[in-house]
CSV table of C-alpha atoms in Angstrom, one decimal:
chain,number,residue,atom,x,y,z
A,145,UNK,CA,115.0,84.8,94.6
A,146,UNK,CA,112.4,84.1,91.2
A,147,UNK,CA,115.9,83.1,89.5
A,148,UNK,CA,117.8,81.1,92.1
A,149,UNK,CA,114.4,79.2,92.4
A,150,UNK,CA,114.2,78.5,88.9
A,151,UNK,CA,118.4,77.5,88.8
A,152,UNK,CA,117.2,74.5,90.7
A,153,UNK,CA,114.4,73.4,90.0
A,154,UNK,CA,116.7,73.2,85.6
A,155,UNK,CA,119.7,71.2,87.2
A,156,UNK,CA,116.4,68.9,89.1
A,157,UNK,CA,113.1,69.6,88.2
A,158,UNK,CA,111.8,65.4,89.6
A,159,UNK,CA,113.5,66.0,92.3
A,160,UNK,CA,111.0,65.8,96.1
A,161,UNK,CA,110.4,69.3,96.9
A,162,UNK,CA,107.9,69.0,99.6
A,163,UNK,CA,105.5,65.7,100.2
A,164,UNK,CA,104.1,64.2,97.6
A,165,UNK,CA,105.2,67.5,95.4
A,166,UNK,CA,108.1,67.2,92.8
A,167,UNK,CA,109.7,70.7,91.9
A,168,UNK,CA,108.6,71.2,88.5
A,169,UNK,CA,105.3,70.1,90.4
A,170,UNK,CA,105.6,72.5,93.0
A,171,UNK,CA,107.9,75.2,90.0
A,172,UNK,CA,104.8,75.2,87.5
A,173,UNK,CA,101.9,75.9,90.8
A,174,UNK,CA,103.5,78.6,91.1
A,175,UNK,CA,103.8,79.6,87.7
A,176,UNK,CA,99.6,79.5,87.8
A,177,UNK,CA,99.1,81.8,91.0
A,178,UNK,CA,101.6,84.0,90.3
A,179,UNK,CA,99.7,84.8,87.1
A,180,UNK,CA,96.8,84.9,88.8
A,181,UNK,CA,98.2,87.0,91.6
A,182,UNK,CA,99.0,90.2,89.0
A,183,UNK,CA,95.7,90.4,87.0
A,184,UNK,CA,95.2,91.3,90.8
A,185,UNK,CA,97.6,94.3,90.6
A,186,UNK,CA,99.7,91.9,92.7
A,187,UNK,CA,103.2,93.1,92.0
A,188,UNK,CA,106.6,95.1,93.2
A,189,UNK,CA,105.6,97.9,95.2
A,190,UNK,CA,102.5,95.7,96.4
A,191,UNK,CA,101.9,92.7,98.9
A,192,UNK,CA,100.3,90.0,99.0
A,193,UNK,CA,99.6,88.5,101.7
A,194,UNK,CA,98.7,85.4,102.9
A,195,UNK,CA,97.3,82.7,105.8
A,196,UNK,CA,98.3,78.6,104.2
A,197,UNK,CA,98.6,76.8,106.6
A,198,UNK,CA,99.0,74.1,104.5
A,199,UNK,CA,103.0,73.7,104.5
A,200,UNK,CA,103.1,72.6,100.0
A,201,UNK,CA,100.2,75.2,100.0
A,202,UNK,CA,101.7,77.5,101.3
A,203,UNK,CA,105.1,76.9,99.2
A,204,UNK,CA,103.3,77.0,95.7
A,205,UNK,CA,102.2,80.4,97.5
A,206,UNK,CA,105.2,82.1,98.2
A,207,UNK,CA,106.7,81.3,95.3
A,208,UNK,CA,103.8,82.7,93.2
A,209,UNK,CA,104.4,86.2,95.4
A,210,UNK,CA,108.3,85.9,94.7
A,211,UNK,CA,107.4,85.8,91.1
A,212,UNK,CA,105.4,87.9,90.8
A,213,UNK,CA,108.0,91.3,92.0
A,214,UNK,CA,105.7,91.7,95.4
A,215,UNK,CA,106.7,91.4,99.1
A,216,UNK,CA,105.3,87.9,101.1
A,217,UNK,CA,103.1,89.1,104.4
A,218,UNK,CA,102.3,85.7,105.8
A,219,UNK,CA,100.0,86.2,108.4
A,220,UNK,CA,98.0,84.4,111.5
A,221,UNK,CA,94.6,85.1,111.3
A,222,UNK,CA,94.0,84.9,115.0
A,223,UNK,CA,95.7,87.5,115.7
A,224,UNK,CA,95.4,91.5,115.3
A,225,UNK,CA,96.2,92.4,111.8
A,226,UNK,CA,95.2,95.9,112.1
A,227,UNK,CA,99.1,97.5,112.0
A,228,UNK,CA,99.4,94.8,109.0
A,229,UNK,CA,100.4,97.0,105.6
A,230,UNK,CA,97.2,97.0,103.1
A,231,UNK,CA,97.7,94.0,100.7
A,232,UNK,CA,96.8,94.1,97.3
A,233,UNK,CA,95.9,90.8,97.7
A,234,UNK,CA,94.2,88.0,100.7
A,235,UNK,CA,95.3,84.1,100.3
A,236,UNK,CA,93.3,82.3,102.7
A,237,UNK,CA,92.5,78.1,103.5
A,238,UNK,CA,89.3,78.4,105.0
A,239,UNK,CA,89.6,78.9,108.0
A,240,UNK,CA,91.2,81.9,107.4
A,241,UNK,CA,88.5,83.4,104.7
A,242,UNK,CA,86.3,82.7,108.4
A,243,UNK,CA,88.7,84.9,110.7
A,244,UNK,CA,89.8,87.5,108.7
A,245,UNK,CA,87.5,90.9,106.8
A,246,UNK,CA,87.6,92.0,104.1
A,247,UNK,CA,89.8,94.8,103.0
A,248,UNK,CA,89.4,97.6,101.3
A,249,UNK,CA,90.4,97.5,97.9
A,250,UNK,CA,92.1,93.9,97.6
A,251,UNK,CA,91.2,91.6,96.0
A,252,UNK,CA,89.9,87.4,97.9
A,253,UNK,CA,91.0,85.0,96.9
A,254,UNK,CA,90.2,81.4,99.1
A,255,UNK,CA,92.5,77.8,98.7
A,256,UNK,CA,89.2,75.1,98.6
A,257,UNK,CA,91.6,72.3,101.2
A,258,UNK,CA,89.3,69.3,99.5
A,259,UNK,CA,90.5,70.9,95.7
A,260,UNK,CA,92.9,68.4,93.4
A,261,UNK,CA,96.7,69.0,92.5
A,262,UNK,CA,96.3,71.9,89.3
A,263,UNK,CA,97.2,70.0,86.1
A,264,UNK,CA,100.8,69.2,85.6
A,265,UNK,CA,100.6,70.3,82.1
A,266,UNK,CA,101.9,73.0,80.5
A,267,UNK,CA,104.8,75.4,81.6
A,268,UNK,CA,103.8,79.5,82.4
A,269,UNK,CA,106.7,80.9,83.2
A,270,UNK,CA,106.7,85.2,84.6
A,271,UNK,CA,108.3,86.9,82.9
A,272,UNK,CA,109.0,91.1,82.8
A,273,UNK,CA,106.7,91.0,80.9
A,274,UNK,CA,104.1,90.5,82.6
A,275,UNK,CA,104.7,92.1,85.6
A,276,UNK,CA,104.3,95.7,87.0
A,277,UNK,CA,107.5,97.0,86.3
A,278,UNK,CA,110.4,95.2,86.5
A,279,UNK,CA,111.6,94.2,89.9
A,280,UNK,CA,114.1,96.8,91.5
A,281,UNK,CA,117.3,94.8,94.1
A,282,UNK,CA,115.2,97.1,97.3
A,283,UNK,CA,112.7,95.7,96.8
A,284,UNK,CA,111.5,93.8,100.2
A,285,UNK,CA,110.6,90.1,99.8
A,286,UNK,CA,108.4,90.2,102.7
A,287,UNK,CA,107.1,92.0,105.2
A,288,UNK,CA,106.1,91.6,108.8
A,289,UNK,CA,103.9,93.8,111.1
A,290,UNK,CA,106.8,94.6,114.6
A,291,UNK,CA,106.6,96.4,117.6
A,292,UNK,CA,108.6,98.7,116.4
A,293,UNK,CA,107.0,99.2,112.6
A,294,UNK,CA,106.2,97.2,110.0
A,295,UNK,CA,109.9,95.9,109.2
A,296,UNK,CA,110.5,95.5,104.9
A,297,UNK,CA,113.2,92.1,104.8
A,298,UNK,CA,114.7,91.7,101.7
A,299,UNK,CA,116.4,88.5,100.2
A,300,UNK,CA,120.0,88.5,101.7
A,301,UNK,CA,119.3,85.4,103.6
A,302,UNK,CA,117.9,83.4,100.8
A,303,UNK,CA,120.7,84.3,99.2
A,304,UNK,CA,122.9,83.1,101.1
A,305,UNK,CA,121.7,79.9,101.6
A,306,UNK,CA,121.9,79.6,97.9
A,307,UNK,CA,125.2,79.6,97.9
A,308,UNK,CA,125.4,76.9,100.8
A,309,UNK,CA,125.0,72.9,99.7
A,310,UNK,CA,121.1,71.8,100.2
A,311,UNK,CA,120.7,70.1,103.8
A,312,UNK,CA,116.8,68.7,104.3
A,313,UNK,CA,114.6,70.3,106.3
A,314,UNK,CA,112.1,69.6,108.8
A,315,UNK,CA,109.1,71.8,109.4
A,316,UNK,CA,107.2,71.9,112.7
A,317,UNK,CA,105.7,74.8,111.9
A,318,UNK,CA,102.0,74.9,113.7
A,319,UNK,CA,98.9,76.4,112.2
A,320,UNK,CA,100.3,79.1,110.0
A,321,UNK,CA,103.7,80.3,109.6
A,322,UNK,CA,105.7,83.3,110.1
A,323,UNK,CA,108.2,85.0,108.0
A,324,UNK,CA,110.5,83.2,109.8
A,325,UNK,CA,109.8,80.0,108.8
A,326,UNK,CA,108.6,81.5,104.8
A,327,UNK,CA,112.4,82.4,104.5
A,328,UNK,CA,113.3,79.8,106.1
A,329,UNK,CA,111.7,77.3,103.2
A,330,UNK,CA,112.4,80.0,100.9
A,331,UNK,CA,116.1,79.3,101.4
A,332,UNK,CA,115.5,75.9,101.3
A,333,UNK,CA,113.5,75.6,97.9
A,334,UNK,CA,116.3,77.9,96.2
A,335,UNK,CA,119.6,75.3,97.4
A,336,UNK,CA,116.7,71.9,96.0
A,337,UNK,CA,116.9,70.9,99.7
A,338,UNK,CA,113.8,68.2,100.5
A,339,UNK,CA,111.9,69.7,103.1
A,340,UNK,CA,110.1,67.0,105.5
A,341,UNK,CA,106.8,67.2,107.4
A,342,UNK,CA,106.0,65.2,110.4
A,343,UNK,CA,102.9,63.0,110.5
A,344,UNK,CA,100.7,62.6,113.8
A,345,UNK,CA,102.7,60.2,114.8
A,346,UNK,CA,105.3,62.4,116.1
A,347,UNK,CA,105.0,64.5,118.5
A,348,UNK,CA,106.2,67.8,118.1
A,349,UNK,CA,106.6,68.5,121.9
A,350,UNK,CA,108.9,66.0,122.8
A,351,UNK,CA,112.9,66.3,121.7
A,352,UNK,CA,113.4,63.0,121.7
A,353,UNK,CA,110.7,61.7,119.4
A,354,UNK,CA,111.5,64.8,117.6
A,355,UNK,CA,115.2,63.7,117.1
A,356,UNK,CA,114.5,60.9,116.7
A,357,UNK,CA,112.1,61.2,113.5
A,358,UNK,CA,115.0,63.7,111.7
A,359,UNK,CA,117.6,61.4,111.8
A,360,UNK,CA,115.0,58.9,110.4
A,361,UNK,CA,114.1,61.5,107.3
A,362,UNK,CA,118.5,62.2,107.1
A,363,UNK,CA,117.0,66.1,107.9
A,364,UNK,CA,119.0,68.5,109.5
A,365,UNK,CA,117.2,71.9,109.5
A,366,UNK,CA,113.7,72.4,111.3
A,367,UNK,CA,112.3,75.5,110.3
A,368,UNK,CA,109.1,76.0,113.1
A,369,UNK,CA,108.8,74.8,116.9
A,370,UNK,CA,108.0,76.1,120.1
A,371,UNK,CA,111.8,77.9,121.6
A,372,UNK,CA,111.0,75.4,124.0
A,373,UNK,CA,111.6,72.5,122.5
A,374,UNK,CA,113.9,74.1,120.2
A,375,UNK,CA,116.5,74.3,123.4
A,376,UNK,CA,115.7,71.0,124.5
A,377,UNK,CA,116.8,69.6,120.6
A,378,UNK,CA,120.3,71.6,120.3
A,379,UNK,CA,121.0,70.8,124.0
A,380,UNK,CA,119.5,67.1,122.9
A,381,UNK,CA,121.3,67.1,119.4
A,382,UNK,CA,125.0,67.8,121.5
A,383,UNK,CA,125.0,65.8,124.6
A,384,UNK,CA,124.2,62.8,121.3
A,385,UNK,CA,126.9,64.2,118.8
A,386,UNK,CA,124.5,64.8,116.3
A,387,UNK,CA,124.3,67.8,114.2
A,388,UNK,CA,121.5,70.3,113.7
A,389,UNK,CA,120.3,73.7,113.1
A,390,UNK,CA,116.9,75.9,113.6
A,391,UNK,CA,116.1,79.7,112.8
A,392,UNK,CA,115.0,82.1,115.2
A,393,UNK,CA,115.5,85.4,117.1
A,394,UNK,CA,113.6,88.2,115.5
A,395,UNK,CA,111.9,90.5,111.7
A,396,UNK,CA,114.6,92.9,112.4
A,397,UNK,CA,117.4,89.6,113.3
A,398,UNK,CA,116.8,86.5,111.9
A,399,UNK,CA,119.7,84.2,113.7
A,400,UNK,CA,120.2,80.7,112.1
A,401,UNK,CA,121.3,79.0,114.9
A,402,UNK,CA,123.9,75.5,114.2
A,403,UNK,CA,125.2,72.9,116.4
A,404,UNK,CA,128.1,70.6,114.8
A,405,UNK,CA,129.5,67.8,117.0
A,406,UNK,CA,131.6,68.0,119.5
A,407,UNK,CA,131.5,71.9,119.7
A,408,UNK,CA,128.7,74.7,121.2
A,409,UNK,CA,126.0,76.1,119.3
A,410,UNK,CA,127.3,79.0,117.1
A,411,UNK,CA,125.5,80.5,114.7
A,412,UNK,CA,125.3,79.3,110.7
A,413,UNK,CA,127.3,80.9,108.2
A,414,UNK,CA,126.7,84.2,107.5
A,415,UNK,CA,124.8,85.5,109.8
A,416,UNK,CA,126.9,87.2,112.9
A,417,UNK,CA,125.6,87.4,116.9
A,418,UNK,CA,127.9,90.5,119.0
A,419,UNK,CA,128.5,91.2,122.4
A,420,UNK,CA,129.3,94.5,123.0
A,421,UNK,CA,130.2,96.8,125.6
A,422,UNK,CA,129.4,100.5,126.0
A,423,UNK,CA,132.1,101.5,123.0
A,424,UNK,CA,130.2,99.3,120.8
A,425,UNK,CA,133.3,97.0,121.7
A,426,UNK,CA,133.5,93.0,121.7
A,427,UNK,CA,133.2,91.4,126.2
A,428,UNK,CA,135.1,88.6,126.7
A,429,UNK,CA,133.7,84.8,127.6
A,430,UNK,CA,132.1,84.6,130.7
A,431,UNK,CA,131.6,89.0,131.2
A,432,UNK,CA,127.8,90.5,130.5
A,433,UNK,CA,127.6,92.4,127.0
A,434,UNK,CA,124.7,94.0,125.2
A,435,UNK,CA,123.0,91.9,121.6
A,436,UNK,CA,123.1,92.8,118.4
A,437,UNK,CA,122.6,90.4,115.0
A,438,UNK,CA,124.8,91.2,112.2
A,439,UNK,CA,125.3,89.1,108.5
A,440,UNK,CA,122.1,87.9,106.2
A,441,UNK,CA,119.7,88.1,109.4
A,442,UNK,CA,119.5,91.8,109.3
A,443,UNK,CA,116.2,93.8,107.9
A,444,UNK,CA,115.9,95.9,105.6
A,445,UNK,CA,114.5,98.2,108.2
A,446,UNK,CA,110.7,100.2,109.6
A,447,UNK,CA,108.5,100.8,106.9
A,448,UNK,CA,108.0,104.5,107.6
A,449,UNK,CA,110.0,105.3,110.3
A,450,UNK,CA,113.2,106.7,110.5
A,451,UNK,CA,113.5,107.1,114.2
A,452,UNK,CA,112.8,103.0,114.8
A,453,UNK,CA,114.8,102.5,112.1
A,454,UNK,CA,117.9,104.7,113.0
A,455,UNK,CA,118.0,104.7,116.1
A,456,UNK,CA,117.8,100.4,116.1
A,457,UNK,CA,119.6,99.6,112.9
A,458,UNK,CA,123.5,100.9,113.5
A,459,UNK,CA,126.4,100.6,111.2
A,460,UNK,CA,128.2,97.1,111.7
A,461,UNK,CA,131.3,97.6,113.4
A,462,UNK,CA,133.4,95.2,111.8
A,463,UNK,CA,131.6,96.0,108.0
A,464,UNK,CA,130.4,93.6,105.7
A,465,UNK,CA,130.9,91.9,102.8
A,466,UNK,CA,133.3,93.3,100.7
A,467,UNK,CA,135.2,95.6,103.1
A,468,UNK,CA,132.0,98.2,102.2
A,469,UNK,CA,129.5,99.0,105.3
A,470,UNK,CA,126.8,96.7,106.6
A,471,UNK,CA,124.0,97.7,110.1
A,472,UNK,CA,123.0,95.4,112.6
A,473,UNK,CA,119.8,95.4,114.8
A,474,UNK,CA,120.0,96.0,118.7
A,475,UNK,CA,117.8,94.0,120.4
A,476,UNK,CA,117.9,95.8,123.2
A,477,UNK,CA,118.5,93.1,125.5
A,478,UNK,CA,121.5,91.3,126.7
A,479,UNK,CA,123.5,88.2,126.8
A,480,UNK,CA,125.7,86.4,128.4
A,481,UNK,CA,128.6,84.1,126.3
A,482,UNK,CA,129.4,80.8,129.3
A,483,UNK,CA,133.0,80.3,129.6
A,484,UNK,CA,132.0,77.0,127.5
A,485,UNK,CA,130.4,79.0,124.3
A,486,UNK,CA,127.1,78.8,124.6
A,487,UNK,CA,124.7,82.5,124.7
A,488,UNK,CA,122.2,83.6,127.7
A,489,UNK,CA,120.5,85.3,126.3
A,490,UNK,CA,119.0,87.4,129.6
A,491,UNK,CA,115.9,89.4,130.0
A,492,UNK,CA,116.6,93.7,130.6
A,493,UNK,CA,119.5,95.4,128.5
A,494,UNK,CA,122.8,95.4,129.4
A,495,UNK,CA,123.6,97.5,132.6
A,496,UNK,CA,126.2,99.6,130.3
A,497,UNK,CA,123.7,99.6,127.3
A,498,UNK,CA,124.2,103.7,126.2
A,499,UNK,CA,120.7,103.3,124.5
A,500,UNK,CA,119.4,103.6,127.5
A,501,UNK,CA,121.7,105.7,128.8
A,502,UNK,CA,118.9,109.1,129.4
A,503,UNK,CA,122.7,111.1,129.9
A,504,UNK,CA,124.0,109.1,127.3
A,505,UNK,CA,124.6,112.0,123.8
A,506,UNK,CA,125.2,111.0,120.8
A,507,UNK,CA,125.8,111.7,116.5
A,508,UNK,CA,123.8,110.9,113.6
A,509,UNK,CA,126.0,108.8,111.0
A,510,UNK,CA,125.5,108.1,107.7
A,511,UNK,CA,126.9,106.4,104.6
A,512,UNK,CA,127.7,106.4,101.1
A,513,UNK,CA,124.0,104.4,100.3
A,514,UNK,CA,122.7,106.9,102.1
A,515,UNK,CA,121.5,104.9,105.7
A,516,UNK,CA,121.5,106.8,108.9
A,517,UNK,CA,121.1,105.8,112.5
A,518,UNK,CA,122.3,106.3,115.6
A,519,UNK,CA,126.4,106.4,117.0
A,520,UNK,CA,126.7,107.1,120.4
A,521,UNK,CA,130.0,110.0,120.8
A,522,UNK,CA,131.5,107.9,123.2
A,523,UNK,CA,132.1,105.0,120.2
A,524,UNK,CA,134.7,104.9,117.2
A,525,UNK,CA,133.2,105.6,114.2
A,526,UNK,CA,132.6,102.0,111.7
A,527,UNK,CA,134.4,102.8,107.8
A,528,UNK,CA,132.9,103.6,105.4
A,529,UNK,CA,130.2,105.8,107.7
A,530,UNK,CA,130.8,109.9,108.2
A,531,UNK,CA,129.2,112.6,110.6
A,532,UNK,CA,126.0,114.3,109.6
A,533,UNK,CA,124.9,115.5,113.4
A,534,UNK,CA,127.0,116.5,115.9
A,535,UNK,CA,127.4,115.8,119.6
A,536,UNK,CA,123.9,116.2,121.3
A,537,UNK,CA,121.3,114.6,123.5
A,538,UNK,CA,118.5,111.2,121.8
A,539,UNK,CA,115.4,113.2,121.7
A,540,UNK,CA,117.8,115.7,119.1
A,541,UNK,CA,119.1,113.5,117.2
A,542,UNK,CA,116.7,111.7,116.5
A,543,UNK,CA,114.9,114.6,114.4
A,544,UNK,CA,118.0,114.3,112.0
A,545,UNK,CA,117.5,110.1,110.8
A,546,UNK,CA,115.0,110.8,108.3
A,547,UNK,CA,116.7,109.1,104.8
A,548,UNK,CA,115.5,109.1,100.8
A,549,UNK,CA,115.3,104.8,102.4
A,550,UNK,CA,112.5,106.1,104.2
A,551,UNK,CA,110.4,106.9,101.2
A,552,UNK,CA,111.1,104.3,98.9
A,553,UNK,CA,109.7,102.0,102.1
A,554,UNK,CA,106.7,104.8,102.2
A,555,UNK,CA,106.3,103.9,98.6
A,556,UNK,CA,105.4,100.4,98.9
A,557,UNK,CA,102.4,100.1,100.8
């Protein structure tokens, strides 16, 4: 991620990144902050908690954390953070500093909203010699507390964005950005996009007003925004023949949806959504199936929770890039593909979801990368996966899901 951003800065240093902030200045300011974080022992194998409501301040902080090799932990200070990983450093604005208690052993750096920009002169890039250890390919880019455990998110979505043409992006986040907004922002910055931030004259809750502002700015990608507003924006864009992309979903399975003129919304390139039956085969249009997320938006897994990990992150029956194995995330929700191609997500599981059937039996599968997962015994085993525990009830299978990868994630936090 850091090298992708550095390449973009080298290509167009004076291109605008955010309001009042060019790519070169964003690079220099994040370098300075990264060195400050390194002084407080942030780096690979640690995480840095951020609670920053300023878009520019958050962009500088997110890039600084990435440059150290630490995982980014973006939070809303008003929420309960009792289950959050223990950070090496807290990066806070003044409001968050009042709300968040001290964390034993963690440094606390507070951003002064009244302070001017850092001096633009000079360039202090972060090198491997500055870090606690060189980053490894499996190090998470982001960690997010979730209902089933701490979700570790890799850099696949950002890497995929770097291969795409830059699309001007709109920042509709209210207050403190979450993990989805963080991934979206970093994805925009590695491909050289310009991030627009609406001022007070734009009502973010009025879809017609927001779409008009997006058109005037030439922005096609939206980050943040309430779910009902995003749904209305996509419907409005479709009715008016406009192109638009929004992101959302879950920390475990993020999905970028694009609305292209003349067609229904569909997952953006690199992202996939499956509707599968009890045998994990695709269902047809108009039918209801279990919803799974695959592709670039699938997280690495749950840190320290092999049972939850192997029960929710399953083998992708359609494989990964280059014919290798890949995983998909089970949402636990049903969905239906309407005749016009629109996907409707329902509140409950599908009636034939084997993972909610108390009489269903399973096997445990593994791949050569060390992943292990629960798999319905009646479903065909995907190519590249092999059975490590024979047919059994769900509970006994869960006891056989531990793998060395779980220890790697445990050691991070």
